[in-house]
PDB file of C-alpha atoms and ligand atoms in Angstrom:
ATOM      1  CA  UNK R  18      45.020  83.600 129.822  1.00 86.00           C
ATOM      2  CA  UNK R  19      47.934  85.718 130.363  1.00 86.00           C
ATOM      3  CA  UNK R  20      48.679  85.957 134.282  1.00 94.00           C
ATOM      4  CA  UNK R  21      48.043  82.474 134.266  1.00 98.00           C
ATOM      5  CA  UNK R  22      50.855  80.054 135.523  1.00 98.00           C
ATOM      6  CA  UNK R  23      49.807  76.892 133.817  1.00 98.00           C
ATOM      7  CA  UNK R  24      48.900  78.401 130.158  1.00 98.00           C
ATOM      8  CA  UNK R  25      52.239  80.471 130.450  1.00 98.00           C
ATOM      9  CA  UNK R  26      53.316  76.836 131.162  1.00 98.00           C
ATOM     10  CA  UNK R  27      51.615  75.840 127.858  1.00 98.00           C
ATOM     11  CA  UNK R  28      52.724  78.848 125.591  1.00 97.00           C
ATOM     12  CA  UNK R  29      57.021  77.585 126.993  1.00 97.00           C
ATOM     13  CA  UNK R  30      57.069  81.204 128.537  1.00 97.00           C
ATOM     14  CA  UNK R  31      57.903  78.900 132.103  1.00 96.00           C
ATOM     15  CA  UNK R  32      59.789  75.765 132.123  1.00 98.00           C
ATOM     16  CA  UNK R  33      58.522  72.656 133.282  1.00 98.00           C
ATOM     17  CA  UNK R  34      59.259  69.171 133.034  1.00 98.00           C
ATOM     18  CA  UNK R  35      57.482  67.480 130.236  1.00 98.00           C
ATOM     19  CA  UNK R  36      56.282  64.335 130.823  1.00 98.00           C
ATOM     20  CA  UNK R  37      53.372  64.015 128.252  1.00 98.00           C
ATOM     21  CA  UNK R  38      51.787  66.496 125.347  1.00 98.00           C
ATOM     22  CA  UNK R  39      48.976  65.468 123.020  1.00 98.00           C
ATOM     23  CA  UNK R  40      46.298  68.043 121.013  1.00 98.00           C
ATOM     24  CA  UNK R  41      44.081  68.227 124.595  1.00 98.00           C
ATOM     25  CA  UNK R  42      46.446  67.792 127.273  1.00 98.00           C
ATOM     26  CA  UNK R  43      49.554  68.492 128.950  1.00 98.00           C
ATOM     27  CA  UNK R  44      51.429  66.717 131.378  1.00 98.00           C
ATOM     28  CA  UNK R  45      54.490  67.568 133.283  1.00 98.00           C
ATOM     29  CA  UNK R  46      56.143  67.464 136.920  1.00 98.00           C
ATOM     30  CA  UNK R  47      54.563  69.252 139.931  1.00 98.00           C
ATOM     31  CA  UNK R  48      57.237  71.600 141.187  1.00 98.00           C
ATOM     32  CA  UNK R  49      56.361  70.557 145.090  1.00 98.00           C
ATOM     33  CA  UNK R  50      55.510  67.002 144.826  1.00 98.00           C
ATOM     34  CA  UNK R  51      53.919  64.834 147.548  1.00 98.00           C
ATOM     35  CA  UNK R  52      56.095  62.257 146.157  1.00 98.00           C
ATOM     36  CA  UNK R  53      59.256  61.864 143.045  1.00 98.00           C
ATOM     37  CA  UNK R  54      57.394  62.015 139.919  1.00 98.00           C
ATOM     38  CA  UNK R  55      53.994  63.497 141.131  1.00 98.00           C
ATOM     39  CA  UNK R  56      52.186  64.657 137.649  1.00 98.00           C
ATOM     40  CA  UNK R  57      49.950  67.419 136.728  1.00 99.00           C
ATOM     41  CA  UNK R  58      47.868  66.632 133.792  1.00 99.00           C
ATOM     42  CA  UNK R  59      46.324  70.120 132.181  1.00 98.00           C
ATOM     43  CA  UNK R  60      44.174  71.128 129.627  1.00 98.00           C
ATOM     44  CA  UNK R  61      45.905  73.318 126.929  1.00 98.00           C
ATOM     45  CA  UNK R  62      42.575  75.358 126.412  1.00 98.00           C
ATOM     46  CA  UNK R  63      42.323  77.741 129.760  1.00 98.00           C
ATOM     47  CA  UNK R  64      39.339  76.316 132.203  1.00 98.00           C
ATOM     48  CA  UNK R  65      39.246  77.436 135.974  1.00 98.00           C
ATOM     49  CA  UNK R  66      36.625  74.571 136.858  1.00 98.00           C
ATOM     50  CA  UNK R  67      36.574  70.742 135.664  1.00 98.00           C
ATOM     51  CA  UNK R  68      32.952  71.348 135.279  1.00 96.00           C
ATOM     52  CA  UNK R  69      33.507  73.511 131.722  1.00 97.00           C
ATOM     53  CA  UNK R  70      36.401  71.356 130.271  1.00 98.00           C
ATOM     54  CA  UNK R  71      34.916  69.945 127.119  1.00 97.00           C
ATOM     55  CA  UNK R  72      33.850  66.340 127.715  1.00 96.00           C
ATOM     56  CA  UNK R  73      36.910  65.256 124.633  1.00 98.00           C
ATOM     57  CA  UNK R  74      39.691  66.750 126.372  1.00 98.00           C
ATOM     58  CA  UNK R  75      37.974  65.853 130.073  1.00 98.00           C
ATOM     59  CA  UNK R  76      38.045  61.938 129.358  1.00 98.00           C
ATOM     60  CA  UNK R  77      41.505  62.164 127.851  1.00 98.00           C
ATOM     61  CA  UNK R  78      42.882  63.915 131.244  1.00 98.00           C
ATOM     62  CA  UNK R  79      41.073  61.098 133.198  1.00 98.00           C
ATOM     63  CA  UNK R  80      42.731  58.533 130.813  1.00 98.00           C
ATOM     64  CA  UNK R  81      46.282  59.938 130.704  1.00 98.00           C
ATOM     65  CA  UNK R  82      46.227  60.255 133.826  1.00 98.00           C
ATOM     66  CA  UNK R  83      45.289  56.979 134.938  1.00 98.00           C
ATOM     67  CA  UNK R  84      48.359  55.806 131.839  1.00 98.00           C
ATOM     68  CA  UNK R  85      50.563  57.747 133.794  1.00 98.00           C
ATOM     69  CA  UNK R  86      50.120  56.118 137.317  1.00 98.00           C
ATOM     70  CA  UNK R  87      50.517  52.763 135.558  1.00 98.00           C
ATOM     71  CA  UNK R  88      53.914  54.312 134.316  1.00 97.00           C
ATOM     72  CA  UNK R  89      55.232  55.459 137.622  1.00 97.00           C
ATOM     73  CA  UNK R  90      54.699  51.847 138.529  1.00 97.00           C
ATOM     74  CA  UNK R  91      56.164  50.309 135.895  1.00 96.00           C
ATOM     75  CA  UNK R  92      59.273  52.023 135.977  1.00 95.00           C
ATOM     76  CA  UNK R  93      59.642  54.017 139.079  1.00 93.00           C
ATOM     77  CA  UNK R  94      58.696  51.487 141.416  1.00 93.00           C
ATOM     78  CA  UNK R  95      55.383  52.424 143.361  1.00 97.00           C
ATOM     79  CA  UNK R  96      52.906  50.606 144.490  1.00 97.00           C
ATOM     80  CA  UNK R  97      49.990  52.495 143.208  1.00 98.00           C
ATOM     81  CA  UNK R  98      48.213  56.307 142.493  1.00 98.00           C
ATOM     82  CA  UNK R  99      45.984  58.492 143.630  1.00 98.00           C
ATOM     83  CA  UNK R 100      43.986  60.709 141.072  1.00 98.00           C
ATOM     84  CA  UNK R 101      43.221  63.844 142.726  1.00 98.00           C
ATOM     85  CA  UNK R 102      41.257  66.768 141.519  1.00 98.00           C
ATOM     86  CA  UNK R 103      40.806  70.594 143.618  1.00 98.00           C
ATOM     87  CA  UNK R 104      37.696  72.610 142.444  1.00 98.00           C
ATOM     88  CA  UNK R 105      37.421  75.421 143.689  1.00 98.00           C
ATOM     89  CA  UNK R 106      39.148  77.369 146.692  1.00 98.00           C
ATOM     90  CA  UNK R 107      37.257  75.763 149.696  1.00 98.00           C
ATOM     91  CA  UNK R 108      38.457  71.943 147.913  1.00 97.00           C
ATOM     92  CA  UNK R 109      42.144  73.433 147.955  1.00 97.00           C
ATOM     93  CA  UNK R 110      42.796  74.361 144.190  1.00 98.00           C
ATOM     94  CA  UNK R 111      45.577  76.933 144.461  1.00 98.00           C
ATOM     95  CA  UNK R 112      45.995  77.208 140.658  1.00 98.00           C
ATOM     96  CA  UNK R 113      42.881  78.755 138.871  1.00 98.00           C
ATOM     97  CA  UNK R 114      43.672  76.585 135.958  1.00 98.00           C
ATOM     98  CA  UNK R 115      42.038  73.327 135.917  1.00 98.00           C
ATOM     99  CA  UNK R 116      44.321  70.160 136.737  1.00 98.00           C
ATOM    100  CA  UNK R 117      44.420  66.327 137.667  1.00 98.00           C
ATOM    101  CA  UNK R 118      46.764  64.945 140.417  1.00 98.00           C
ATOM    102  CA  UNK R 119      48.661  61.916 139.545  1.00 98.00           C
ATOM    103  CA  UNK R 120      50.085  61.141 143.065  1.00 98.00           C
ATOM    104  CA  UNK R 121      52.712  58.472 143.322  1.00 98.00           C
ATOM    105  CA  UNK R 122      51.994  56.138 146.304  1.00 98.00           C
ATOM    106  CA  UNK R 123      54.213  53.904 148.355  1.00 97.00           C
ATOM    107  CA  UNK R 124      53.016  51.046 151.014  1.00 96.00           C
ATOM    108  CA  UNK R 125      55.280  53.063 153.178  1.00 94.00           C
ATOM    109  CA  UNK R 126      55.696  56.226 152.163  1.00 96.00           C
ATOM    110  CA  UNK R 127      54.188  58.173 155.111  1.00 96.00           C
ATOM    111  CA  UNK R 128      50.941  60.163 153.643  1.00 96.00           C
ATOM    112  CA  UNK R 129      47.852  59.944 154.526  1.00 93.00           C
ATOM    113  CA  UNK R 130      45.151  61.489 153.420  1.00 89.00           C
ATOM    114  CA  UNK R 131      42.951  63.417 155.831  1.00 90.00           C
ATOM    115  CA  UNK R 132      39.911  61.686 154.831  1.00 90.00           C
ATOM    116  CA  UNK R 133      37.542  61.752 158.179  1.00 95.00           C
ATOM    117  CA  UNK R 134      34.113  59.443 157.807  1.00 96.00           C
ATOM    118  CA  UNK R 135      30.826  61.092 159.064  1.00 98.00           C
ATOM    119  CA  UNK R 136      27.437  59.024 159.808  1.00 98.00           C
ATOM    120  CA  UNK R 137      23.623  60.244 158.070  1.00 98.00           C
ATOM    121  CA  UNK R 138      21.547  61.174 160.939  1.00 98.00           C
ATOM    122  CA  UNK R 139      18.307  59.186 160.263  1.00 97.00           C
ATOM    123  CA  UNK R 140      16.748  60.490 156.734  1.00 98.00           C
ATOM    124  CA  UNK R 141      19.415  62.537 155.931  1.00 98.00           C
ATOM    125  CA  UNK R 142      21.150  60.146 153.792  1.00 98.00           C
ATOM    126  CA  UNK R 143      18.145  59.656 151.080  1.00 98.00           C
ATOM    127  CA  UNK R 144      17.371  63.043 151.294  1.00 98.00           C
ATOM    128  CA  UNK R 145      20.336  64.010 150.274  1.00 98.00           C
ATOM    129  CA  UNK R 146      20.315  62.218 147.689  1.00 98.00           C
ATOM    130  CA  UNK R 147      16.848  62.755 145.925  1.00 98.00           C
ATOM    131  CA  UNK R 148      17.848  66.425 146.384  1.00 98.00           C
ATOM    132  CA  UNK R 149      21.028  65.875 144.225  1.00 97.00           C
ATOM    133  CA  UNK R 150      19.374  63.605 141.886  1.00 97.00           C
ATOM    134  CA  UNK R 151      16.226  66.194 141.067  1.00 97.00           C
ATOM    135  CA  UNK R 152      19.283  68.651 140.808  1.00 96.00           C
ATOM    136  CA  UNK R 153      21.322  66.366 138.110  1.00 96.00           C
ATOM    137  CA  UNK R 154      18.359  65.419 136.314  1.00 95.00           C
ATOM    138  CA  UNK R 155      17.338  68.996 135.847  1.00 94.00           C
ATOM    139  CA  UNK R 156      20.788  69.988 134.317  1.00 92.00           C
ATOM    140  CA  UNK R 157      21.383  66.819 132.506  1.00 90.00           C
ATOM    141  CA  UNK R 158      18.711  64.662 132.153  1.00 85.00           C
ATOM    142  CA  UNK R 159      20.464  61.265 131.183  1.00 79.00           C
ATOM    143  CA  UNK R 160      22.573  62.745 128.180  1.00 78.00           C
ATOM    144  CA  UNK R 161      25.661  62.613 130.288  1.00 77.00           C
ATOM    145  CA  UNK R 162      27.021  65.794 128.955  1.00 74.00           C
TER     146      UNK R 162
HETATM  147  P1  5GP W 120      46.220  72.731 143.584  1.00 57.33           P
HETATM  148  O1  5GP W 120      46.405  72.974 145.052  1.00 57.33           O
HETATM  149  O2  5GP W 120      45.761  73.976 142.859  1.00 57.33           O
HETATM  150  O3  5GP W 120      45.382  71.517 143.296  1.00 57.33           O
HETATM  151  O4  5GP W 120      47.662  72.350 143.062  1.00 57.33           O
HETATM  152  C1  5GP W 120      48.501  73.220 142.382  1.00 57.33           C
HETATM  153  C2  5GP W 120      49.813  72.476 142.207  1.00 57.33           C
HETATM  154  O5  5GP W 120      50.585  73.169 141.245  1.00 57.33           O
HETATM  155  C3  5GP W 120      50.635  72.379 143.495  1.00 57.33           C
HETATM  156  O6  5GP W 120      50.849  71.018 143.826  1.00 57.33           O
HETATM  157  C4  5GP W 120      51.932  73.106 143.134  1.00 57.33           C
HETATM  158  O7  5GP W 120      53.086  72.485 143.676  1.00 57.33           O
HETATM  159  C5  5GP W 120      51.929  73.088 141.629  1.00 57.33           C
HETATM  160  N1  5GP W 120      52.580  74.242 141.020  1.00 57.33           N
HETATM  161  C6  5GP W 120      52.352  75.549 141.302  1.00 57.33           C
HETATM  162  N2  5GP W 120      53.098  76.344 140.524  1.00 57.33           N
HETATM  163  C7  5GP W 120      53.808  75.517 139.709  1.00 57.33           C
HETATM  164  C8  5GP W 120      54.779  75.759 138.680  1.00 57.33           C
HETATM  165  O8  5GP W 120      55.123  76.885 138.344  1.00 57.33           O
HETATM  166  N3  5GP W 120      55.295  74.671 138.055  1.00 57.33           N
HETATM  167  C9  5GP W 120      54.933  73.408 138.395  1.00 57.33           C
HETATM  168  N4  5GP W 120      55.513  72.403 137.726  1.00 57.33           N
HETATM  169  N5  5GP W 120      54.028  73.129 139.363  1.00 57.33           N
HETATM  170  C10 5GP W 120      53.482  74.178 140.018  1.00 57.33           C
HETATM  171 ZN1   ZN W 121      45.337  78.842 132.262  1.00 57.33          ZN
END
């Protein structure tokens, strides 16, 4: 798509610092990072939702990813990752093109997620989910896809 940030990205019409390029994927430094070395990991074909990235190119963002966090450990020195994934405006996905998160973490390194814990009110909790499994077995049945 042409007004878009990450396939101008793609296409070398922007810079940005390579980290990782395969036939599926792209990988390279967020320009704000929550840490040093906090990765984006793209699809090269244009999706606005995870939910349409072909399930190939999907499971290889999921598993560079996850290669990547092990290298930031290895040789940058962190303790661990986060994977992190915005869908949609209301989750906090400012770019319109797809991306995974690969967020450097330090025991110390002063963030915190905001991550508040709710209770079910009685029922509410298997409701809620034989609602969402009717739902998933509608679309997908057990193919997975
Ligand atoms: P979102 O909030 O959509 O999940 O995250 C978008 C991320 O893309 C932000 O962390 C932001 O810093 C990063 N970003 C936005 N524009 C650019 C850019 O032009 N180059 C790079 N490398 N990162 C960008
Ligand atoms: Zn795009």
């Amino acid at each position: 798509m042409d007004n878009c940030i990450f396939c101008r990205i793609i296409k070398g019409e922007i810079p940005a610092a390579k980290v990782y390029e395969d036939d599926l994927v792209l990988a390279f430094l967020d320009i704000a990072p929550i840490n040093y070395g906090h990765v984006l990991v793209i699809p090269k074909e244009h999706h606005e939702s995870s939910s349409t990235i072909p399930e190939a190119t999907a499971g290889r963002m999921f598993r560079i990813g996850s290669r990547i966090g092990i290298a930031l450990k290895r040789k940058l020195d962190y303790d661990a990752f986060n994977l992190h994934l915005a869908d949609g405006t209301a989750a906090g996905q400012v770019v319109m093109h797809a991306h995974l998160h690969v967020v450097p973490r330090g025991v110390e390194d002063g963030f915190h997620w905001n991550w508040r814990q709710l209770q079910y009110p009685d029922g509410k909790l298997a409701e809620t989910a034989a609602t969402l499994a009717e739902r998933l077995a509608a679309d997908i049945g057990q193919s997975g896809k």
